[in-house]
Structures are given as structure tokens and as C-alpha cells.
Amino acid sequence: MVFEAFEVGTVPFNSDGWGPPDASDTSSSASSTSVAAANLLPNVPFASFSRSEKLGRVADWTRALSNPSARPPTGSKSDPSAVFDFSAFAVDEGFGLANSGGNADEDAAFRLVDGKPPPRPKFGPKWRFNQYHNRNQLPQRRDEEVEAKKREAEKDRARRDRLYNLNRNNIHQQRREAAAFKSSVDIQPEWNMLEQIPFSTFSKLSFTVQEPEDLLLCGGLESYDRTYDRITPKAERRLERFKNRSFKVTTSDDLVIRRLAKEDKATVFATDAILAALMCAPRSVYSWDLVIQRVGNKLFFDKRDGSALDLLSVHETSQEPLPEAKDDINSAHSLGVEAAFINQNFAQQVLLKNGKRETFDEPIPNANEGEENASIAYRYRRWKLDDSMYLVARCELQSTVDLNNQKSFLTLNALNEFDTKYSGVDWRQKLETQRGAVLATELKNNGNKLAKWTAQALLANADMMKIGFVSRVHPRDHFNHVILSVLGYKPKDFAGQINLNTNNMWGIVKSIVDLCMKLSEGKYVLVKDPSKPQVRIYEVPADAFENDYVEEPLPEDEQVQPPEENNTEGGAEANGASSTNEATEEKKPEDQA
């Protein structure tokens, strides 16, 4: 290997100033020019210049630290002098300089002269308006300042959004935890828990049913008064009280269903309210329960006397908790009684009082002769679940109306406003100009109730569902109410707006029916857990919930504890037992009519 001799270059003398002499100087000789060109630094990269490009810096004097003692060790990444380390650069042969033999990939070794963002300004008027702060630091270029400010503003905005969302989620979590709901039925120690089904499994279910068959239509209906469609908050109407009886008999007590069961028309029997509670179970928050009776090869879904299904939930899906005191007029129980009272009277008030009533095949079952009955019709329909299983349900209709020279069936329901500080929207101000905002708020606060009304309208094959907006005359007066508006929706269209999937609804019903058909003959209770999104099935004595069966609240130390969290997904064993931590007395509906 041949080594070249190391030659010390000649340092020319520059009489005109500091640094090497200019190569273009006419006073310099040709030899001086060649010596000056040879003495150029070999590792300094060449930067081309044009009017469209930005000039780089020869030296960065802004990176000097004000405190020399705080200077980091030389060679570290935070060392200010590290920006002048050009050892990683290799001079390209195209520039006419000597090739250093280093890395040929210039882009991979490229490094900015000043890549450090400007120091973050401190907050407060002291720092904001102090023009003489850090006076030993030279001002940076305008383009670098703008880019640095943009980056800092973006970081601050992301940090504020992250903190806002975190605080918002924490507030909602605290509210949910503060609202301690109670079980709708006392879990007795002799009850045996058979199944535990989380709501997460319901979202994946799907089942397609064929068009149902109409078996019978009972009762009589009056026509709807269309003048109520023109009601506005400025032209409100007082809600009246009616004494017409509306029968809410359970499945096994319905005389028509008993007759259909004897005729072996189906194997599963239920009402539209019970099916709607099952179909919309994933949306529910409050506790509710159903009684399931397996008699031979027949399956009956019933409700208890005084069950939570007899009342209407209010503010169920809201994040704002209601008062826990039962005597408070704004408690969940008091509002449920008030909503049932409003719904029953509203359905009778919006009818034409001309004495004309359209009657159907048979009168209302279980009605006493001589009593004035409300305008209601029961449509008994049959669905095919599989080749050997049919389901018969009793569906309710409240009124009729002539649309396009055709008689259409309606369902009538009412939403009630009790206090604007809980909902945040004043119906009297927003209902006429911002109906969409009012309806969106109700979907957020009462999503389960609206979903069940839509499911009942779909089961009854109603052509239209009328929803009334009823408010208190005064927020502290829960006896007097006014009708502010009435809106109409087609059930299928409204179901699409609230994301209610028909196949998923029937998938939930089909899974519950298949599970109950595997049980032996007896009586069972399906209970929605008051604090967790799941339902449990208990085996109960045959005389449970009868007139001579008395449920006594148990002390906390004698109550059966619920299963552990790790058993939620996989279900519970057949011999398990569970109960809620708190027990309540059986809720009885109050007759305010």
C-alpha cells in the first residue's frame, strides 16, 4: 500500500483583510489563487443559492447558552456546538472538490443547522409583555418563528382536548356510580340462579322472521282528532283526566290467549310490552323482571302484579341522576307513576268525541259488562320461529285515522317534561323552532322508552305512531299538565333513526326462547341486574308471586351475594345463586286518575 506524503500547505498573506485572500483578486498571483482554492475546508458542504431558495447560516450564534456552567458535555446531542460537526458529511464529487470517501447518500446524512424549536414562552403578563427577556439571544428567522408557533399551538390544542375529554368522562363515570339503582324484585334465598347473560352477547344476535299471521282482532277504536297536530307551545291544551278503564292483564290471564293455547295455535305466548322489554333489553338501565312459566311444551311470558313494566321509565338513560328519595316528586318511581298517568289520559284525550267507535271481531277480553272501556284494540298475531315453534303475541292499538282513503291504525304515547334543569332543554322555547334538538335530547335521556314504543308499534303493524309532548304547568306541580305538541312518525322510519334493528330484536327473543325451552317444567324469573348490563334467570317456587305468597325484605347479612365479575362472560353454573345488595318492596301502581 502506497501512502501519500503529507504536505503542509502554504498560508498566504491577505493584506486587504481577515481570512484567505480572494481568488478573484487581480492583485494576487496565479499561484496564490491555486493555494487559496486548495486550502478550502474539505468537509464543509456546498449550498447552492438562487433567489427562490432560503439562505443558510454560516454560523449559529443563537445557540450559545447564557449560563456557561450549564453547558452539556461536548459531542452530546444537546451540545450547542454539535451543529457544527460536519464529520458525517461527504462532499459530492460534482462540486469539484476532493471526495472524502464517506457515505454517498447525502440525504441520509443531512442535518439541519438549527432544528431546535424556540423556547416555550411562559404564561402570564410578566413574560408575555417583557420585550427585554433573554436579550442575549438573537431573534430567529421569521419563517422559523411562525412554524414553531404553529407547532406549539397544535400541541396546546391537543393537550386541552385530551384534558377536556378526560374530565368529561370522569364526571360521567362519577354520576353513573353515584346513582345506585335497586332491584325490581327481592331475590329470595331459596331461589336458584340458572343462567347469567351479559348484554354484550345480545348485540351479535340476528334472526329473520317471516311475515306474521293475524289471528284475531278484539275491542273497539275511536278516530284520532287531527286538530291536535296543530297544537303549539303558544296554543297549548290542558291535559284532561278520564275514568275509562284500560286493561293491562298479563299473558296467562288473558282469556283469548288461554283459548289459543288450548287450540294448540302456538308454543310461546307473550304480550307486546313483554316482547318489547326483551327486544330493547340492551338499552335498559333500570331493573325489571319477567315471570316465565313452562307448562308442558308451552311457554308463557308474564309480568307480576305491580311490576316495573306497568310504569313508564323517565330519564332512564340520562347521565344526570334523579333524586333517590321515593317521596320526591322527581324520583324515578314518582316520575314513572306520573308518566303512566299522562300516557293513559293523553291516549284518550286526542280522540274524536263524536260517540262513534269502530268495533271488531270480539270485545276486549277480561272486561266487565256495563263499564266504559277505553279506546283500545288487541291484535293477536302469530310468528313462526322455526318448523315446530310458533309465537303468539297480543299487540295493542289505540286509534284509527283515514289516510289516503284508507283506514290506518295508530299507537298513542306521550313524553313528559318535569324539570328543565334535568333535561337542559326548555320545551316551551325550543319545541316550535328546534324540534330536532328536543327529540335528540329525549333520545339521549329516554332512549329505552322510545325504543320500546317503536318495537310495540312494529309488532302491532301500526301505520303511524303519534308522540305527544306533555309538560307540567309548574315544575313543582305534578298533577296538572298541558299538551305542547303532537308529532307523528312511521314506525319503520323512526326505527331507522334510532338505530333499532329488527333482526337483532328477534335474535334476542329467539335466544331467550331457545334457552327457556331447555328448562324443565316450572316457574322462573328473568331479572335485569340493577347495576350491571346483564340479565339472570332464577328458578322460583311454584307459588311465587301468588296472592298468598308474601315476599319479606331480607337483612343485608342474610341476602345472597351476587357472583364474582369473572363469571359474567362465561355464564353461571346451574347450581349458583345470586341476589342484589339492596332489596325493595314490591312497587304498586298508584291510581291518580
mmCIF file of C-alpha atoms in Angstrom, residues 370-545:
data_model
loop_
_atom_site.group_PDB
_atom_site.id
_atom_site.type_symbol
_atom_site.label_atom_id
_atom_site.label_comp_id
_atom_site.label_asym_id
_atom_site.label_seq_id
_atom_site.Cartn_x
_atom_site.Cartn_y
_atom_site.Cartn_z
ATOM 1 C CA GLY A 370 -121.549 -2.295 31.926
ATOM 2 C CA GLU A 371 -118.219 -0.493 32.399
ATOM 3 C CA GLU A 372 -116.964 2.135 29.978
ATOM 4 C CA ASN A 373 -113.813 0.839 28.344
ATOM 5 C CA ALA A 374 -111.043 2.888 26.827
ATOM 6 C CA SER A 375 -110.423 3.055 23.097
ATOM 7 C CA ILE A 376 -108.124 0.090 22.642
ATOM 8 C CA ALA A 377 -107.852 -2.910 20.333
ATOM 9 C CA TYR A 378 -105.932 -6.139 20.810
ATOM 10 C CA ARG A 379 -104.443 -7.684 17.689
ATOM 11 C CA TYR A 380 -103.355 -11.297 18.229
ATOM 12 C CA ARG A 381 -100.576 -12.172 15.805
ATOM 13 C CA ARG A 382 -98.540 -15.323 15.238
ATOM 14 C CA TRP A 383 -94.870 -15.529 14.186
ATOM 15 C CA LYS A 384 -93.012 -18.635 13.040
ATOM 16 C CA LEU A 385 -89.744 -19.095 14.939
ATOM 17 C CA ASP A 386 -88.880 -22.477 13.420
ATOM 18 C CA ASP A 387 -90.596 -25.504 11.923
ATOM 19 C CA SER A 388 -92.103 -26.644 15.221
ATOM 20 C CA MET A 389 -92.278 -23.400 17.199
ATOM 21 C CA TYR A 390 -94.722 -20.520 16.855
ATOM 22 C CA LEU A 391 -95.111 -17.394 18.962
ATOM 23 C CA VAL A 392 -98.419 -15.624 19.603
ATOM 24 C CA ALA A 393 -98.370 -12.074 20.954
ATOM 25 C CA ARG A 394 -101.132 -9.682 21.953
ATOM 26 C CA CYS A 395 -100.432 -6.286 20.414
ATOM 27 C CA GLU A 396 -102.188 -3.019 21.295
ATOM 28 C CA LEU A 397 -103.620 -0.303 19.070
ATOM 29 C CA GLN A 398 -105.147 2.919 20.374
ATOM 30 C CA SER A 399 -106.829 4.729 17.486
ATOM 31 C CA THR A 400 -107.648 4.856 13.787
ATOM 32 C CA VAL A 401 -107.400 7.581 11.153
ATOM 33 C CA ASP A 402 -108.267 7.841 7.476
ATOM 34 C CA LEU A 403 -105.154 8.374 5.369
ATOM 35 C CA ASN A 404 -105.494 8.483 1.572
ATOM 36 C CA ASN A 405 -108.996 6.991 1.802
ATOM 37 C CA GLN A 406 -107.627 4.063 3.774
ATOM 38 C CA LYS A 407 -108.125 3.270 7.426
ATOM 39 C CA SER A 408 -104.861 3.276 9.309
ATOM 40 C CA PHE A 409 -104.095 2.161 12.849
ATOM 41 C CA LEU A 410 -102.252 4.373 15.332
ATOM 42 C CA THR A 411 -100.383 3.981 18.580
ATOM 43 C CA LEU A 412 -100.554 6.918 21.014
ATOM 44 C CA ASN A 413 -97.843 7.716 23.549
ATOM 45 C CA ALA A 414 -96.672 10.797 25.412
ATOM 46 C CA LEU A 415 -93.340 12.094 26.618
ATOM 47 C CA ASN A 416 -93.443 14.221 29.756
ATOM 48 C CA GLU A 417 -91.277 17.161 30.815
ATOM 49 C CA PHE A 418 -90.889 17.586 34.555
ATOM 50 C CA ASP A 419 -87.957 19.945 35.174
ATOM 51 C CA THR A 420 -85.752 21.692 32.637
ATOM 52 C CA LYS A 421 -82.696 21.614 34.902
ATOM 53 C CA TYR A 422 -82.502 17.820 34.420
ATOM 54 C CA SER A 423 -83.042 17.745 30.655
ATOM 55 C CA GLY A 424 -81.338 21.031 29.820
ATOM 56 C CA VAL A 425 -83.889 21.886 27.102
ATOM 57 C CA ASP A 426 -86.997 24.002 27.666
ATOM 58 C CA TRP A 427 -89.772 22.584 25.518
ATOM 59 C CA ARG A 428 -91.795 25.810 25.544
ATOM 60 C CA GLN A 429 -88.915 27.673 23.908
ATOM 61 C CA LYS A 430 -87.340 25.015 21.677
ATOM 62 C CA LEU A 431 -90.206 22.751 20.615
ATOM 63 C CA GLU A 432 -91.566 25.054 17.923
ATOM 64 C CA THR A 433 -88.263 26.165 16.394
ATOM 65 C CA GLN A 434 -85.875 23.278 17.227
ATOM 66 C CA ARG A 435 -87.862 20.052 17.252
ATOM 67 C CA GLY A 436 -84.843 18.053 16.236
ATOM 68 C CA ALA A 437 -82.889 19.222 19.284
ATOM 69 C CA VAL A 438 -85.779 18.342 21.601
ATOM 70 C CA LEU A 439 -86.168 14.884 20.080
ATOM 71 C CA ALA A 440 -82.413 14.275 20.221
ATOM 72 C CA THR A 441 -82.407 15.169 23.915
ATOM 73 C CA GLU A 442 -85.276 12.770 24.580
ATOM 74 C CA LEU A 443 -83.482 10.011 22.692
ATOM 75 C CA LYS A 444 -80.489 10.572 24.947
ATOM 76 C CA ASN A 445 -82.492 10.675 28.195
ATOM 77 C CA ASN A 446 -85.291 8.199 27.354
ATOM 78 C CA GLY A 447 -83.794 6.005 24.664
ATOM 79 C CA ASN A 448 -85.099 2.763 26.138
ATOM 80 C CA LYS A 449 -88.687 4.002 26.417
ATOM 81 C CA LEU A 450 -88.786 5.322 22.850
ATOM 82 C CA ALA A 451 -87.243 2.099 21.560
ATOM 83 C CA LYS A 452 -89.893 0.008 23.323
ATOM 84 C CA TRP A 453 -92.697 2.164 21.914
ATOM 85 C CA THR A 454 -91.238 1.714 18.430
ATOM 86 C CA ALA A 455 -90.929 -2.043 18.918
ATOM 87 C CA GLN A 456 -94.562 -2.263 20.075
ATOM 88 C CA ALA A 457 -95.712 -0.295 17.024
ATOM 89 C CA LEU A 458 -93.759 -2.633 14.744
ATOM 90 C CA LEU A 459 -95.204 -5.706 16.446
ATOM 91 C CA ALA A 460 -98.769 -4.366 16.113
ATOM 92 C CA ASN A 461 -98.142 -3.370 12.469
ATOM 93 C CA ALA A 462 -99.292 0.179 13.190
ATOM 94 C CA ASP A 463 -99.241 2.604 10.268
ATOM 95 C CA MET A 464 -98.337 5.603 12.400
ATOM 96 C CA MET A 465 -97.114 6.300 15.926
ATOM 97 C CA LYS A 466 -98.162 9.586 17.496
ATOM 98 C CA ILE A 467 -95.913 11.001 20.207
ATOM 99 C CA GLY A 468 -97.200 13.817 22.391
ATOM 100 C CA PHE A 469 -95.086 16.286 24.339
ATOM 101 C CA VAL A 470 -96.718 16.945 27.706
ATOM 102 C CA SER A 471 -95.267 19.282 30.311
ATOM 103 C CA ARG A 472 -96.147 20.306 33.831
ATOM 104 C CA VAL A 473 -97.983 23.558 34.359
ATOM 105 C CA HIS A 474 -95.364 24.329 37.013
ATOM 106 C CA PRO A 475 -92.184 22.331 37.709
ATOM 107 C CA ARG A 476 -93.350 21.619 41.271
ATOM 108 C CA ASP A 477 -96.912 20.649 40.289
ATOM 109 C CA HIS A 478 -97.049 17.000 39.214
ATOM 110 C CA PHE A 479 -100.864 16.808 38.991
ATOM 111 C CA ASN A 480 -101.652 19.391 36.284
ATOM 112 C CA HIS A 481 -100.200 19.153 32.788
ATOM 113 C CA VAL A 482 -100.542 20.722 29.337
ATOM 114 C CA ILE A 483 -100.075 19.300 25.831
ATOM 115 C CA LEU A 484 -97.493 21.334 23.919
ATOM 116 C CA SER A 485 -97.236 19.421 20.636
ATOM 117 C CA VAL A 486 -98.000 16.124 18.890
ATOM 118 C CA LEU A 487 -95.714 14.611 16.263
ATOM 119 C CA GLY A 488 -96.278 11.606 14.023
ATOM 120 C CA TYR A 489 -93.748 9.084 12.742
ATOM 121 C CA LYS A 490 -93.834 5.924 10.698
ATOM 122 C CA PRO A 491 -92.563 3.073 12.872
ATOM 123 C CA LYS A 492 -90.097 1.698 10.324
ATOM 124 C CA ASP A 493 -88.628 5.120 9.573
ATOM 125 C CA PHE A 494 -88.374 6.013 13.249
ATOM 126 C CA ALA A 495 -86.711 2.674 13.997
ATOM 127 C CA GLY A 496 -84.052 3.508 11.436
ATOM 128 C CA GLN A 497 -83.469 6.910 13.040
ATOM 129 C CA ILE A 498 -82.897 5.455 16.499
ATOM 130 C CA ASN A 499 -80.801 2.542 15.167
ATOM 131 C CA LEU A 500 -83.280 -0.160 16.142
ATOM 132 C CA ASN A 501 -82.509 -3.309 14.159
ATOM 133 C CA THR A 502 -85.475 -5.637 13.661
ATOM 134 C CA ASN A 503 -83.316 -8.716 13.062
ATOM 135 C CA ASN A 504 -81.385 -8.060 16.257
ATOM 136 C CA MET A 505 -84.636 -7.656 18.196
ATOM 137 C CA TRP A 506 -85.913 -11.021 17.056
ATOM 138 C CA GLY A 507 -82.500 -12.572 17.600
ATOM 139 C CA ILE A 508 -82.708 -11.649 21.297
ATOM 140 C CA VAL A 509 -86.215 -13.101 21.603
ATOM 141 C CA LYS A 510 -85.229 -16.276 19.774
ATOM 142 C CA SER A 511 -82.196 -16.848 22.024
ATOM 143 C CA ILE A 512 -84.244 -16.357 25.219
ATOM 144 C CA VAL A 513 -86.985 -18.679 23.951
ATOM 145 C CA ASP A 514 -84.499 -21.399 22.979
ATOM 146 C CA LEU A 515 -82.865 -21.121 26.392
ATOM 147 C CA CYS A 516 -86.183 -21.365 28.260
ATOM 148 C CA MET A 517 -87.410 -24.290 26.175
ATOM 149 C CA LYS A 518 -84.478 -26.317 27.524
ATOM 150 C CA LEU A 519 -85.672 -25.796 31.095
ATOM 151 C CA SER A 520 -87.870 -28.286 32.884
ATOM 152 C CA GLU A 521 -91.473 -27.529 33.782
ATOM 153 C CA GLY A 522 -91.853 -24.920 36.478
ATOM 154 C CA LYS A 523 -91.744 -21.197 37.174
ATOM 155 C CA TYR A 524 -88.768 -18.942 36.553
ATOM 156 C CA VAL A 525 -87.925 -15.263 36.853
ATOM 157 C CA LEU A 526 -85.809 -13.263 34.446
ATOM 158 C CA VAL A 527 -84.340 -10.232 36.268
ATOM 159 C CA LYS A 528 -82.308 -7.379 34.854
ATOM 160 C CA ASP A 529 -79.402 -6.651 37.176
ATOM 161 C CA PRO A 530 -79.781 -3.171 38.717
ATOM 162 C CA SER A 531 -76.098 -2.265 38.466
ATOM 163 C CA LYS A 532 -74.690 -4.372 35.604
ATOM 164 C CA PRO A 533 -75.674 -4.774 31.937
ATOM 165 C CA GLN A 534 -76.887 -8.356 32.237
ATOM 166 C CA VAL A 535 -79.957 -10.481 32.998
ATOM 167 C CA ARG A 536 -80.261 -13.504 35.250
ATOM 168 C CA ILE A 537 -82.712 -16.406 35.248
ATOM 169 C CA TYR A 538 -83.809 -17.826 38.612
ATOM 170 C CA GLU A 539 -85.835 -20.910 39.387
ATOM 171 C CA VAL A 540 -88.574 -19.939 41.876
ATOM 172 C CA PRO A 541 -91.235 -21.896 43.783
ATOM 173 C CA ALA A 542 -94.495 -22.673 42.041
ATOM 174 C CA ASP A 543 -96.456 -20.427 44.439
ATOM 175 C CA ALA A 544 -94.160 -17.424 43.982
ATOM 176 C CA PHE A 545 -95.902 -14.105 43.299
#
